Every structure is written in structure tokens, then in C-alpha cells.
CSV table of C-alpha atoms and ligand atoms in Angstrom, one decimal:
chain,number,residue,atom,x,y,z
A,1,UNK,CA,0.0,0.0,0.0
A,2,UNK,CA,1.4,3.4,-0.9
A,3,UNK,CA,1.8,6.1,1.7
A,4,UNK,CA,-0.8,8.3,0.1
A,5,UNK,CA,-3.3,5.5,0.4
A,6,UNK,CA,-5.5,6.5,-2.5
A,7,UNK,CA,-9.3,6.3,-2.1
A,8,UNK,CA,-11.2,3.5,-3.8
A,9,UNK,CA,-13.4,4.0,-6.9
A,10,UNK,CA,-16.6,4.4,-4.9
A,11,UNK,CA,-17.0,5.6,-1.4
A,12,UNK,CA,-20.5,5.9,0.0
A,13,UNK,CA,-20.6,9.1,2.0
A,14,UNK,CA,-23.2,11.7,2.6
A,15,UNK,CA,-22.7,15.2,3.9
A,16,UNK,CA,-25.6,16.8,5.8
A,17,UNK,CA,-25.6,20.6,5.6
A,18,UNK,CA,-27.9,23.2,7.2
A,19,UNK,CA,-29.1,25.4,4.3
A,20,UNK,CA,-30.5,28.3,6.3
A,21,UNK,CA,-29.5,29.8,9.6
A,22,UNK,CA,-29.2,26.6,11.6
A,23,UNK,CA,-31.8,24.5,13.4
A,24,UNK,CA,-33.2,23.0,10.2
A,25,UNK,CA,-33.5,19.6,11.8
A,26,UNK,CA,-30.0,18.2,11.0
A,27,UNK,CA,-29.9,16.1,14.1
A,28,UNK,CA,-33.1,14.3,13.2
A,29,UNK,CA,-31.9,13.7,9.6
A,30,UNK,CA,-28.5,12.4,10.7
A,31,UNK,CA,-30.1,10.1,13.2
A,32,UNK,CA,-32.4,8.7,10.5
A,33,UNK,CA,-29.6,8.1,8.0
A,34,UNK,CA,-27.2,6.8,10.7
A,35,UNK,CA,-29.2,3.6,10.9
A,36,UNK,CA,-27.7,2.7,7.5
A,37,UNK,CA,-24.2,4.2,8.2
A,38,UNK,CA,-21.2,2.8,10.0
A,39,UNK,CA,-19.7,6.1,11.0
A,40,UNK,CA,-20.9,9.6,11.8
A,41,UNK,CA,-18.5,12.6,11.8
A,42,UNK,CA,-18.8,16.1,13.2
A,43,UNK,CA,-16.4,18.3,11.3
A,44,UNK,CA,-16.9,21.9,12.4
A,45,UNK,CA,-18.6,24.1,15.1
A,46,UNK,CA,-18.7,23.3,18.7
A,47,UNK,CA,-21.4,23.3,21.4
A,48,UNK,CA,-23.1,26.3,19.8
A,49,UNK,CA,-24.8,23.4,18.0
A,50,UNK,CA,-27.9,21.9,19.5
A,51,UNK,CA,-29.1,18.9,17.6
A,52,UNK,CA,-32.4,17.3,18.7
A,53,UNK,CA,-33.3,13.7,18.2
A,54,UNK,CA,-36.6,12.3,19.5
A,55,UNK,CA,-37.0,8.6,19.9
A,56,UNK,CA,-40.5,7.8,20.8
A,57,UNK,CA,-41.2,10.3,23.6
A,58,UNK,CA,-37.6,10.5,24.7
A,59,UNK,CA,-35.8,13.7,23.6
A,60,UNK,CA,-32.0,13.9,23.2
A,61,UNK,CA,-30.3,17.2,22.8
A,62,UNK,CA,-26.8,16.8,21.5
A,63,UNK,CA,-24.2,19.7,21.4
A,64,UNK,CA,-20.9,18.0,20.9
A,65,UNK,CA,-21.6,14.4,20.1
A,66,UNK,CA,-22.5,13.3,16.6
A,67,UNK,CA,-26.2,12.4,16.4
A,68,UNK,CA,-25.2,8.9,15.3
A,69,UNK,CA,-24.2,8.2,18.9
A,70,UNK,CA,-27.7,7.1,19.7
A,71,UNK,CA,-27.4,4.2,17.2
A,72,UNK,CA,-25.6,1.4,18.9
A,73,UNK,CA,-22.3,0.2,17.3
A,74,UNK,CA,-21.8,3.2,15.0
A,75,UNK,CA,-18.4,5.0,15.2
A,76,UNK,CA,-18.9,8.6,16.4
A,77,UNK,CA,-16.2,11.0,15.4
A,78,UNK,CA,-15.4,14.5,16.6
A,79,UNK,CA,-13.1,15.7,13.8
A,80,UNK,CA,-10.2,18.2,13.8
A,81,UNK,CA,-12.3,21.0,12.5
A,82,UNK,CA,-14.4,21.1,15.7
A,83,UNK,CA,-13.8,23.3,18.8
A,84,UNK,CA,-14.5,21.3,21.9
A,85,UNK,CA,-15.5,22.3,25.4
A,86,UNK,CA,-14.4,19.3,27.5
A,87,UNK,CA,-16.6,20.1,30.4
A,88,UNK,CA,-19.7,20.1,28.2
A,89,UNK,CA,-18.6,16.9,26.4
A,90,UNK,CA,-18.1,15.1,29.7
A,91,UNK,CA,-21.5,16.2,30.9
A,92,UNK,CA,-23.1,15.0,27.7
A,93,UNK,CA,-21.3,11.7,27.9
A,94,UNK,CA,-22.5,11.2,31.5
A,95,UNK,CA,-26.0,12.2,30.6
A,96,UNK,CA,-26.2,9.7,27.8
A,97,UNK,CA,-24.6,6.9,29.9
A,98,UNK,CA,-27.2,7.5,32.6
A,99,UNK,CA,-29.8,7.0,29.9
A,100,UNK,CA,-28.2,3.7,29.0
A,101,UNK,CA,-26.7,5.0,25.7
A,102,UNK,CA,-23.3,3.3,25.0
A,103,UNK,CA,-20.7,5.9,24.1
A,104,UNK,CA,-17.6,3.7,23.8
A,105,UNK,CA,-17.4,4.2,20.0
A,106,UNK,CA,-16.6,7.9,20.4
A,107,UNK,CA,-13.2,9.1,19.0
A,108,UNK,CA,-12.0,12.7,19.2
A,109,UNK,CA,-9.3,14.2,17.0
A,110,UNK,CA,-6.0,15.1,18.7
A,111,UNK,CA,-6.0,18.1,16.4
A,112,UNK,CA,-9.3,19.6,17.6
A,113,UNK,CA,-9.0,22.8,19.5
A,114,UNK,CA,-10.2,23.1,23.0
A,115,UNK,CA,-12.6,25.8,24.2
A,116,UNK,CA,-11.1,27.1,27.5
A,117,UNK,CA,-13.0,28.9,30.3
A,118,UNK,CA,-11.3,32.2,29.2
A,119,UNK,CA,-12.8,31.8,25.7
A,120,UNK,CA,-16.3,32.0,27.3
A,121,UNK,CA,-15.3,35.1,29.2
A,122,UNK,CA,-13.9,36.7,26.1
A,123,UNK,CA,-17.0,35.8,24.1
A,124,UNK,CA,-19.1,37.7,26.7
A,125,UNK,CA,-16.7,40.6,26.9
A,126,UNK,CA,-16.6,41.0,23.2
A,127,UNK,CA,-20.4,40.9,22.9
A,128,UNK,CA,-20.7,43.6,25.6
A,129,UNK,CA,-18.1,45.8,23.7
A,130,UNK,CA,-20.0,45.5,20.4
A,131,UNK,CA,-22.8,47.5,22.1
A,132,UNK,CA,-25.3,48.3,19.3
A,133,UNK,CA,-23.9,45.6,16.9
A,134,UNK,CA,-24.0,42.5,19.0
A,135,UNK,CA,-23.8,39.2,17.1
A,136,UNK,CA,-26.1,37.5,19.6
A,137,UNK,CA,-23.7,34.6,20.0
A,138,UNK,CA,-24.5,31.5,22.0
A,139,UNK,CA,-21.9,32.6,24.6
A,140,UNK,CA,-20.1,29.3,24.4
A,141,UNK,CA,-16.7,30.7,23.5
A,142,UNK,CA,-16.8,29.6,19.9
A,143,UNK,CA,-15.5,32.8,18.3
A,144,UNK,CA,-12.6,33.3,20.7
A,145,UNK,CA,-11.6,29.6,20.4
A,146,UNK,CA,-11.5,29.7,16.6
A,147,UNK,CA,-9.7,33.0,16.7
A,148,UNK,CA,-7.0,31.4,18.9
A,149,UNK,CA,-6.8,28.4,16.6
A,150,UNK,CA,-6.1,30.7,13.6
A,151,UNK,CA,-3.8,32.9,15.6
A,152,UNK,CA,-1.9,29.7,16.6
A,153,UNK,CA,-2.7,30.4,20.3
A,154,UNK,CA,-4.9,27.4,20.8
A,155,UNK,CA,-4.7,24.4,23.0
A,156,UNK,CA,-5.4,21.2,21.1
A,157,UNK,CA,-6.9,17.9,22.4
A,158,UNK,CA,-3.4,16.4,22.0
A,159,UNK,CA,-2.1,19.0,24.5
A,160,UNK,CA,-5.0,18.5,26.8
A,161,UNK,CA,-4.3,14.9,27.4
A,162,UNK,CA,-0.6,15.5,28.0
A,163,UNK,CA,-0.1,17.3,31.4
A,164,UNK,CA,3.4,18.5,30.5
A,165,UNK,CA,2.3,20.0,27.2
A,166,UNK,CA,-0.8,21.5,28.7
A,167,UNK,CA,1.1,23.2,31.5
A,168,UNK,CA,3.7,24.6,29.1
A,169,UNK,CA,1.0,26.0,26.8
A,170,UNK,CA,-1.1,27.5,29.6
A,171,UNK,CA,1.9,29.3,31.3
A,172,UNK,CA,2.2,31.3,28.2
A,173,UNK,CA,-1.5,31.7,27.3
A,174,UNK,CA,-3.3,32.4,30.6
A,175,UNK,CA,-1.3,35.7,31.3
A,176,UNK,CA,-1.9,36.7,27.7
A,177,UNK,CA,-5.6,36.2,28.0
A,178,UNK,CA,-5.6,38.1,31.3
A,179,UNK,CA,-4.1,41.1,29.6
A,180,UNK,CA,-6.8,41.0,27.0
A,181,UNK,CA,-9.6,40.7,29.5
A,182,UNK,CA,-8.0,43.6,31.4
A,183,UNK,CA,-7.8,45.7,28.2
A,184,UNK,CA,-11.5,44.9,27.6
A,185,UNK,CA,-12.3,46.3,31.1
A,186,UNK,CA,-13.5,42.9,32.2
A,187,UNK,CA,-13.2,42.2,36.0
A,188,UNK,CA,-12.4,38.5,35.6
A,189,UNK,CA,-9.2,37.1,37.3
A,190,UNK,CA,-7.7,34.0,35.7
A,191,UNK,CA,-5.9,31.7,38.0
A,192,UNK,CA,-3.3,29.7,36.2
A,193,UNK,CA,-3.1,26.9,38.8
A,194,UNK,CA,-6.8,26.2,38.9
A,195,UNK,CA,-7.2,26.4,35.2
A,196,UNK,CA,-4.4,23.9,34.7
A,197,UNK,CA,-5.7,21.5,37.3
A,198,UNK,CA,-9.3,21.7,35.9
A,199,UNK,CA,-8.3,21.1,32.3
A,200,UNK,CA,-5.7,18.4,33.1
A,201,UNK,CA,-8.5,16.5,34.9
A,202,UNK,CA,-10.7,16.8,31.7
A,203,UNK,CA,-7.8,15.6,29.7
A,204,UNK,CA,-7.3,12.5,31.8
A,205,UNK,CA,-11.0,11.7,31.6
A,206,UNK,CA,-11.2,12.1,27.8
A,207,UNK,CA,-7.8,10.6,27.0
A,208,UNK,CA,-9.1,7.2,25.9
A,209,UNK,CA,-11.1,8.8,23.1
A,210,UNK,CA,-8.3,11.0,21.6
A,211,UNK,CA,-6.6,9.8,18.5
A,212,UNK,CA,-5.9,10.6,14.8
A,213,UNK,CA,-9.5,10.6,13.7
A,214,UNK,CA,-8.6,11.6,10.1
A,215,UNK,CA,-6.9,8.3,9.7
A,216,UNK,CA,-10.0,6.5,11.1
A,217,UNK,CA,-12.4,8.2,8.6
A,218,UNK,CA,-10.0,7.7,5.7
A,219,UNK,CA,-9.7,4.0,6.6
A,220,UNK,CA,-13.4,3.6,6.9
A,221,UNK,CA,-13.9,5.1,3.5
A,222,UNK,CA,-11.2,2.8,2.0
A,223,UNK,CA,-13.1,-0.1,3.3
A,224,UNK,CA,-16.3,1.2,1.6
A,225,UNK,CA,-18.0,1.8,4.9
A,226,UNK,CA,-20.9,4.3,4.9
A,227,UNK,CA,-19.8,7.5,6.4
A,228,UNK,CA,-22.1,10.4,7.3
A,229,UNK,CA,-20.7,13.9,7.8
A,230,UNK,CA,-22.8,15.9,10.2
A,231,UNK,CA,-22.7,19.7,9.6
A,232,UNK,CA,-23.6,22.1,12.3
A,233,UNK,CA,-25.1,25.6,12.0
A,234,UNK,CA,-26.1,26.6,8.5
A,235,UNK,CA,-24.9,28.2,5.3
A,236,UNK,CA,-26.1,31.7,6.2
A,237,UNK,CA,-24.0,31.5,9.4
A,238,UNK,CA,-20.8,30.5,7.5
A,239,UNK,CA,-17.9,32.7,8.3
A,240,UNK,CA,-17.2,33.6,4.6
A,241,UNK,CA,-20.6,33.1,2.9
A,242,UNK,CA,-23.0,34.0,5.6
A,243,UNK,CA,-24.5,37.4,6.7
A,244,UNK,CA,-21.1,38.6,8.1
A,245,UNK,CA,-20.5,39.7,10.8
A,246,UNK,CA,-23.8,38.1,12.1
A,247,UNK,CA,-22.3,34.6,11.6
A,248,UNK,CA,-20.5,31.9,13.5
A,249,UNK,CA,-16.7,31.4,13.3
A,250,UNK,CA,-16.5,28.3,11.2
A,251,UNK,CA,-17.0,27.2,7.6
A,252,UNK,CA,-20.4,25.5,7.5
A,253,UNK,CA,-20.5,24.6,3.8
A,254,UNK,CA,-19.9,21.1,2.4
A,255,UNK,CA,-16.3,21.8,1.3
A,256,UNK,CA,-15.2,21.9,4.9
A,257,UNK,CA,-16.5,18.4,5.6
A,258,UNK,CA,-13.3,17.1,4.0
A,259,UNK,CA,-10.9,19.4,5.7
A,260,UNK,CA,-12.7,19.4,9.1
A,261,UNK,CA,-12.7,15.6,9.1
A,262,UNK,CA,-9.2,15.1,7.6
A,263,UNK,CA,-10.0,13.4,4.4
A,264,UNK,CA,-9.8,14.3,0.7
A,265,UNK,CA,-12.6,16.3,-1.1
A,266,UNK,CA,-13.3,13.4,-3.4
A,267,UNK,CA,-14.4,11.4,-0.3
A,268,UNK,CA,-17.6,13.5,-0.3
A,269,UNK,CA,-20.3,11.8,-2.3
A,270,UNK,CA,-23.8,13.0,-1.8
A,271,UNK,CA,-24.6,16.3,-0.1
A,272,UNK,CA,-28.0,16.7,1.4
A,273,UNK,CA,-29.2,20.2,2.3
A,274,UNK,CA,-31.5,20.2,5.2
A,275,UNK,CA,-34.2,22.8,4.4
A,276,UNK,CA,-36.8,23.7,7.0
A,277,UNK,CA,-40.1,24.2,5.2
A,278,UNK,CA,-40.1,27.8,6.5
A,279,UNK,CA,-37.1,29.9,7.8
A,280,UNK,CA,-35.9,30.6,11.3
A,281,UNK,CA,-33.0,32.5,12.8
A,282,UNK,CA,-31.7,32.9,16.4
A,283,UNK,CA,-29.6,35.9,17.3
A,284,UNK,CA,-29.1,39.1,15.4
A,285,UNK,CA,-28.7,39.9,11.7
A,286,UNK,CA,-30.7,40.3,8.5
A,287,UNK,CA,-33.6,38.0,7.7
A,288,UNK,CA,-35.5,39.2,4.5
A,289,UNK,CA,-38.6,36.9,4.8
A,290,UNK,CA,-39.0,37.4,8.6
A,291,UNK,CA,-42.6,37.6,9.8
A,292,UNK,CA,-43.2,40.2,12.5
A,293,UNK,CA,-46.9,39.5,12.9
A,294,UNK,CA,-49.2,36.9,14.5
A,295,UNK,CA,-48.6,34.4,11.8
A,296,UNK,CA,-44.8,34.5,12.6
A,297,UNK,CA,-45.8,33.8,16.3
A,298,UNK,CA,-48.2,31.0,15.3
A,299,UNK,CA,-45.5,29.3,13.3
A,300,UNK,CA,-43.0,29.7,16.1
A,301,UNK,CA,-45.4,28.2,18.6
A,302,UNK,CA,-46.5,25.3,16.4
A,303,UNK,CA,-42.9,24.6,15.4
A,304,UNK,CA,-41.6,24.9,19.0
A,305,UNK,CA,-39.1,27.4,17.8
A,306,UNK,CA,-37.0,27.9,20.8
A,307,UNK,CA,-33.2,27.5,20.7
A,308,UNK,CA,-31.9,24.0,21.6
A,309,UNK,CA,-28.7,25.5,23.0
A,310,UNK,CA,-29.8,28.8,24.6
A,311,UNK,CA,-33.6,28.5,24.8
A,312,UNK,CA,-33.9,31.9,23.0
A,313,UNK,CA,-37.0,32.3,20.8
A,314,UNK,CA,-36.2,31.8,17.1
A,315,UNK,CA,-37.3,34.4,14.6
A,316,UNK,CA,-39.6,32.9,12.0
A,317,UNK,CA,-40.5,33.7,8.4
A,318,UNK,CA,-41.4,32.2,5.0
A,319,UNK,CA,-39.2,29.8,3.1
A,320,UNK,CA,-36.6,31.8,1.2
A,321,UNK,CA,-35.4,30.0,-2.0
A,322,UNK,CA,-32.8,32.7,-2.7
A,323,UNK,CA,-31.1,31.6,0.4
A,324,UNK,CA,-31.6,27.9,-0.2
A,325,UNK,CA,-30.4,28.2,-3.8
A,326,UNK,CA,-27.3,30.1,-2.7
A,327,UNK,CA,-26.7,27.4,-0.2
A,328,UNK,CA,-27.2,24.7,-2.8
A,329,UNK,CA,-24.7,26.3,-5.1
A,330,UNK,CA,-22.1,26.6,-2.4
A,331,UNK,CA,-22.4,23.0,-1.2
A,332,UNK,CA,-23.6,21.2,-4.3
A,333,UNK,CA,-26.7,19.7,-2.9
A,334,UNK,CA,-27.6,16.4,-4.6
A,335,UNK,CA,-30.7,16.1,-2.5
A,336,UNK,CA,-32.9,18.0,-0.1
A,337,UNK,CA,-34.1,16.8,3.3
A,338,UNK,CA,-37.1,19.0,3.9
A,339,UNK,CA,-38.2,19.2,7.5
A,340,UNK,CA,-41.1,20.5,9.5
A,341,UNK,CA,-43.6,20.6,6.6
A,342,UNK,CA,-46.2,19.4,9.2
A,343,UNK,CA,-45.8,22.8,11.0
A,344,UNK,CA,-47.2,24.6,8.0
A,345,UNK,CA,-50.4,22.5,7.9
A,346,UNK,CA,-53.6,24.3,8.6
A,347,UNK,CA,-52.6,27.6,7.0
A,348,UNK,CA,-55.0,29.0,4.3
A,349,UNK,CA,-52.1,30.3,2.1
A,350,UNK,CA,-48.4,30.1,2.1
A,351,UNK,CA,-45.7,32.2,0.5
A,352,UNK,CA,-42.3,31.2,-0.9
A,353,UNK,CA,-39.7,33.8,-1.7
A,354,UNK,CA,-38.3,33.3,-5.2
A,355,UNK,CA,-36.2,36.5,-5.5
A,356,UNK,CA,-35.7,39.9,-4.1
A,357,UNK,CA,-36.2,43.4,-5.5
A,358,UNK,CA,-33.6,46.1,-5.0
A,359,UNK,CA,-33.9,49.5,-6.5
A,360,UNK,CA,-36.3,48.1,-9.1
A,361,UNK,CA,-33.9,45.3,-10.1
A,362,UNK,CA,-34.3,41.6,-9.6
A,363,UNK,CA,-31.8,40.0,-7.2
A,364,UNK,CA,-31.4,36.2,-7.1
A,365,UNK,CA,-28.1,35.9,-5.2
A,366,UNK,CA,-27.3,37.1,-1.7
A,367,UNK,CA,-25.3,40.3,-1.8
A,368,UNK,CA,-22.2,40.4,0.5
A,369,UNK,CA,-23.0,43.9,1.6
A,370,UNK,CA,-25.5,43.7,4.4
A,371,UNK,CA,-26.6,47.3,3.7
A,372,UNK,CA,-27.8,46.0,0.3
A,373,UNK,CA,-29.3,42.8,1.8
A,374,UNK,CA,-31.2,44.9,4.4
A,375,UNK,CA,-32.8,46.9,1.5
A,376,UNK,CA,-33.8,43.8,-0.5
A,377,UNK,CA,-37.5,43.2,-0.6
A,378,UNK,CA,-38.6,39.6,-0.9
A,379,UNK,CA,-40.9,38.7,-3.8
A,380,UNK,CA,-43.2,35.8,-3.2
A,381,UNK,CA,-45.1,33.1,-5.0
A,382,UNK,CA,-48.3,32.3,-3.2
A,383,UNK,CA,-49.3,28.7,-2.6
A,384,UNK,CA,-52.6,27.2,-1.4
A,385,UNK,CA,-52.5,25.6,2.1
A,386,UNK,CA,-53.5,22.1,3.2
A,387,UNK,CA,-55.5,20.9,6.2
A,388,UNK,CA,-53.9,20.0,9.5
A,389,UNK,CA,-52.5,16.5,9.6
A,390,UNK,CA,-54.4,14.6,12.4
A,391,UNK,CA,-53.2,11.4,13.9
A,392,UNK,CA,-55.2,9.2,11.6
A,393,UNK,CA,-53.9,10.9,8.4
A,394,UNK,CA,-50.4,11.0,9.7
A,395,UNK,CA,-50.5,7.2,10.4
A,396,UNK,CA,-51.9,6.6,6.9
A,397,UNK,CA,-49.2,8.8,5.3
A,398,UNK,CA,-46.4,7.0,7.2
A,399,UNK,CA,-47.8,3.6,6.3
A,400,UNK,CA,-48.6,4.2,2.7
A,401,UNK,CA,-46.2,6.9,1.7
A,402,UNK,CA,-46.1,10.0,-0.5
A,403,UNK,CA,-49.3,9.3,-2.4
A,404,UNK,CA,-51.3,9.9,0.8
A,405,UNK,CA,-50.0,13.4,1.3
A,406,UNK,CA,-52.5,16.3,0.8
A,407,UNK,CA,-52.4,17.5,-2.8
A,408,UNK,CA,-51.4,21.0,-1.9
A,409,UNK,CA,-48.5,19.8,0.3
A,410,UNK,CA,-47.2,17.8,-2.6
A,411,UNK,CA,-47.5,21.0,-4.8
A,412,UNK,CA,-45.4,22.8,-2.2
A,413,UNK,CA,-42.7,20.2,-2.3
A,414,UNK,CA,-42.8,19.9,-6.1
A,415,UNK,CA,-42.5,23.7,-6.4
A,416,UNK,CA,-39.3,23.7,-4.3
A,417,UNK,CA,-37.9,20.8,-6.2
A,418,UNK,CA,-38.6,22.4,-9.6
A,419,UNK,CA,-37.4,25.9,-8.6
A,420,UNK,CA,-34.1,24.6,-7.2
A,421,UNK,CA,-33.7,21.7,-9.6
A,422,UNK,CA,-32.9,19.3,-6.8
A,423,UNK,CA,-35.0,16.3,-5.6
A,424,UNK,CA,-36.5,16.2,-2.1
A,425,UNK,CA,-35.1,12.9,-0.8
A,426,UNK,CA,-36.4,13.0,2.7
A,427,UNK,CA,-39.5,14.7,4.1
A,428,UNK,CA,-39.9,15.4,7.8
A,429,UNK,CA,-43.4,15.2,9.1
A,430,UNK,CA,-42.9,15.3,12.8
A,431,UNK,CA,-40.4,15.4,15.6
A,432,UNK,CA,-40.1,11.6,16.1
A,433,UNK,CA,-37.5,9.5,14.5
A,434,UNK,CA,-40.0,7.5,12.4
A,435,UNK,CA,-42.0,10.6,11.3
A,436,UNK,CA,-40.2,10.9,8.0
A,437,UNK,CA,-40.9,9.9,4.4
A,438,UNK,CA,-38.0,8.4,2.6
A,439,UNK,CA,-38.2,9.4,-1.1
A,440,UNK,CA,-34.8,8.3,-2.2
A,441,UNK,CA,-34.7,6.3,-5.4
A,442,UNK,CA,-31.5,4.7,-4.5
A,443,UNK,CA,-29.8,4.6,-1.1
A,444,UNK,CA,-26.2,5.6,-0.6
A,445,UNK,CA,-25.3,5.9,-4.2
A,446,UNK,CA,-21.6,6.4,-4.5
A,447,UNK,CA,-20.7,8.0,-7.8
A,448,UNK,CA,-18.0,6.2,-9.8
A,449,UNK,CA,-14.8,8.1,-9.8
A,450,UNK,CA,-12.3,8.6,-12.6
B,1,GDP,P1,-30.6,21.1,14.2
B,1,GDP,O1,-29.8,22.0,15.0
B,1,GDP,O2,-30.6,21.4,12.7
B,1,GDP,O3,-30.3,19.7,14.5
B,1,GDP,O4,-32.1,21.4,14.6
B,1,GDP,P2,-32.7,21.6,16.1
B,1,GDP,O5,-32.7,20.3,16.8
B,1,GDP,O6,-32.0,22.7,16.8
B,1,GDP,O7,-34.1,22.1,15.8
B,1,GDP,C1,-35.0,21.4,15.1
B,1,GDP,C2,-36.3,21.1,15.9
B,1,GDP,O8,-37.3,20.7,15.0
B,1,GDP,C3,-36.1,20.1,17.0
B,1,GDP,O9,-37.0,20.4,18.1
B,1,GDP,C4,-36.6,18.8,16.3
B,1,GDP,O10,-37.1,17.8,17.2
B,1,GDP,C5,-37.7,19.4,15.4
B,1,GDP,N1,-38.0,18.7,14.1
B,1,GDP,C6,-37.0,18.1,13.3
B,1,GDP,N2,-37.7,17.7,12.2
B,1,GDP,C7,-39.0,17.9,12.3
B,1,GDP,C8,-40.1,17.7,11.5
B,1,GDP,O11,-40.1,17.2,10.4
B,1,GDP,N3,-41.3,18.1,12.1
B,1,GDP,C9,-41.4,18.7,13.3
B,1,GDP,N4,-42.6,19.1,13.7
B,1,GDP,N5,-40.4,18.9,14.1
B,1,GDP,C10,-39.2,18.5,13.6
B,2,IMO,P1,-27.2,24.2,15.0
B,2,IMO,O1,-26.1,23.3,14.7
B,2,IMO,C1,-28.7,28.3,15.1
B,2,IMO,C2,-25.8,31.5,15.8
B,2,IMO,C3,-26.0,32.2,17.1
B,2,IMO,C4,-25.5,33.6,16.7
B,2,IMO,C5,-24.3,33.3,15.7
B,2,IMO,C6,-22.9,33.3,16.3
B,2,IMO,O2,-28.0,23.8,16.2
B,2,IMO,O3,-28.0,24.5,13.8
B,2,IMO,P2,-21.7,31.6,18.0
B,2,IMO,O4,-22.0,31.2,19.4
B,2,IMO,O5,-21.6,30.5,17.0
B,2,IMO,O6,-20.5,32.5,17.9
B,2,IMO,O7,-22.9,32.5,17.5
B,2,IMO,O8,-24.6,32.0,15.2
B,2,IMO,N1,-25.7,30.0,15.9
B,2,IMO,C7,-26.7,29.2,15.7
B,2,IMO,N2,-28.0,29.4,15.3
B,2,IMO,N3,-28.3,27.0,15.2
B,2,IMO,C8,-27.0,26.8,15.5
B,2,IMO,O9,-26.5,25.6,15.5
B,2,IMO,C9,-26.1,27.9,15.8
B,2,IMO,N4,-24.9,28.0,16.2
B,2,IMO,C10,-24.6,29.3,16.2
B,2,IMO,O10,-27.3,32.3,17.5
B,2,IMO,O11,-26.4,34.3,15.9
B,3,MG,MG1,-30.0,23.4,16.6
């Protein structure tokens, strides 16, 4: 075998990407597909993510762990592109273990950067300093941890599990961070000794999971194992392509699945964009199709639109196909997993945004300049609604499939497919694991490679 260890002709992998501003239902989709996969990999973000999986009446909220962890025997990988808060991960592991979920199959990249307690303090301090232009972060220290990674001031998981390396790193970093907090006018006092002790203990606890995960993912692909890449956040929160500066600090588009997991771009096969049937956003920033009226509040209530991580209410609005189309072009969606279509049931009429108008001109692509985006007026196509899905009709639909869906719901789905030119492969009809219609013609189709 050569050192480069080329990939085989076909590799069945699927990347799951949030196509809007996060919370599209990625956790549920990953959990569903994980049944057929052998490995699930998180490749970016941190515990700003909150991915919900509902099994029967039991609800699991995952922040760090890949959603595949709930399926026994699947390898669960936290890749190098993730920033990781060890205290949160340990709490999550303990929580799952107390619910009889086996977590032995977890592996964490030795290259992943650690979110330190001072990152959370800095996150808060920077938000306070932004005054009128707050990002509305989750306060989890994500931005400062990624900043340190890029500035080469990070602590990596490989350091965390090595007390000598950790001590050396912190002796230099903690005083530096204190100076920054002081300059920000923050009152916090960092104590080197206690930070070192706290984090060394986390390192010892997590040590058994830490390894070169890129090699594991690569090896799984070489053996033709089915690998799922689980994106966090959404395209409009991407550090480059999103509504900057109201974004997160990582690359959320499909291209980063390769780099953030430590494998080659050709390892990525299918890319499914998760599209909520309407749009939501948590935190600040532009949102062209936002509803500020009772209808927005009704959708929020019906959809249970409260943040999984922070509990903040999510802003709601109509489906925006300019955004989803932009997202599709950035990530190359080969399929759409549409979620929460059930939430739109019972409305007389629905609207779908197809383009914006700006100074009398048609705009079909998101402008980088937020001043322009803020002036974009959404233009809608109106669609007829369909009746509420009661228990009996839901059961019938889940038993007999697509044909049983109300005609106008099918029209809505078809309209999205036709406008984007991408098939809807999964259709979410409820919170529970089984409340999903699988419309894939073929499962796990690995494209032949040259
Ligand atoms: P994620 O961050 O993309 O994984 O999404 P979240 O878990 O933060 O938010 C999605 C919410 O919608 C969760 O409460 C899910 O249980 C719920 N959900 C996911 N898919 C569906 C669906 O098809 N219908 C309904 N009604 N709820 C869904
Ligand atoms: P999942 O994976 C929705 C938002 C925050 C804020 C901005 C920056 O569950 O879809 P950060 O803490 O990342 O620096 O905050 O990004 N945000 C999310 N919104 N879902 C998420 O993750 C998010 N992760 C971050 O609300 O506006
Ligand atoms: Mg979420």
C-alpha cells in the first residue's frame, strides 16, 4: 500500500448541511440516516450546535456528540475542525450513559482545538463591547476559540491529554488572556493553577477517546464503509458566505467536511441540504422573509421554535429560496431533506420567496454587503395551504407513503424541487425518529470516480 493511500473507486458518503440559519433539523436527519451508516463525523462548530433527536417520547439534545451516537455500534467521530469544550462533552457523555446509551465508540481528533474557560469570558466581553452591533452569540466561547486556533494560540486535544504540554501552553496563554480581558475592562481574574488543574483532569477523563481521527475516517472510506458527515449551524452562518458579521466562526458549507474531518474532497459523495419548510434564525442579523406578525408567532409556537442550546425564541419567516439556492450552489446539494412541513399545515395560504427586489432590479443571489441585503424586498409566490394532519392521516401517510399526502402539500414540495432543480429525498413530518418519508430512489449511491 502506498503512503498516500488513495481512495477507492466508490465511497459511499453523505454530507448533511444546514441550508439556512441553523436548526433546520439536521440532528433528526443524521439520526435517521445513521441507521444505515457505520460512522458519523462532526467536522466543524462546537457546542453552539444543538441537535435534537426524538426517539418515541424521549428527547435527546446533542451539542458536541454526533447524532449517530444514539445508534448502537456506529463509530462517532469529533473531527479536527471542531472546537470542543471538554466540560460540556463530559456532561453530555455522563448524561447519555445515565440513559443507557453506549458511548464507547466515540473518538476525538487530537488536532481539535479546546474551548477554554477564558474563551467563554472573552465571548461575553466582546459581545458587551459590540454594544449596538451584537452578534447574539451562544456565549459558548466559539469565536474566541476559533480566533485562537487561527492565531496559533490554541490548546489542542493532543495538548489537553498531555499534562506537560498543557502546563507549558497555559503558562504562556493564561497571562496573555488576562491582559486581553483587562484591556476589555473585564473584571475576571484568571488563576493559572486552577485552570491547569481543571483542564488536566478533563484531559485524563477524555484521554481514551483522543486519536488521529482523520486516519479512522479515511480507513473507513477505503473499506467502503458508509460515512455520514454531520454539519452544524447553516450556510447563512458561514464565516465567509453568511451574513457577516452576524455569523458563526467556522466554515459551514460542504467543502469543509473534507478538511474538518481530515479526508480528501473526493471522499464526499452525496450532499443533502437540510431545508426547514419555512425559515428561522436565532440571534441578530438580516432576515429578509421574517414575519413580524401573529402568523410568525403562530409558526414559532407550532414549530416549538426555541433554541436547543440557549432557549432563545427563534425568529420565523417564509421559506426563502434565494437563500436555499445560494446554499445549494455553495455546497452542491444532490438532495434536499425538507423538515417540519407538518408545522405549515392548517394555513390558508403560504408564501415562498423566489427573488428579491432592490432599486427596481431583480436580485437572485445574496449580496455580500448587508446594507444592500437589508434593503432587499422579498418577492413571493403564493401557494394554497392544506389541512392539519391529524393522527389518523399521519399514520396513513407514514404507512402508505407519498401518495397519501394532501395535494397542496405535494404541490409545495414539487415547487421547491422544480425551482431549485434538486430532488427532495427525505420529508420530515414530525419530531419523532420515524415521522419521516424516505423518497430516495437509491440509497447511498456512491458515484463512480475517474
Ligand atoms: P438542528 O440544529 O438542525 O439539528 O435542529 P434543532 O434540533 O436545533 O431544531 C429542530 C427542531 O425541530 C427540533 O426540536 C426537532 O425535534 C424538530 N424537528 C425536526 N424535524 C422535524 C419535523 O419534520 N417536524 C417537526 N414538527 N419537528 C421537527
Ligand atoms: P445548530 O447546529 C442556530 C448562531 C448564534 C449567533 C451566531 C454566532 O443547532 O443549527 P456563535 O456562538 O456560534 O459565535 O454565535 O450563530 N448560531 C446558531 N444558530 N443554530 C446553531 O447551531 C447555531 N450556532 C450558532 O445564535 O447568531
Ligand atoms: Mg440546533
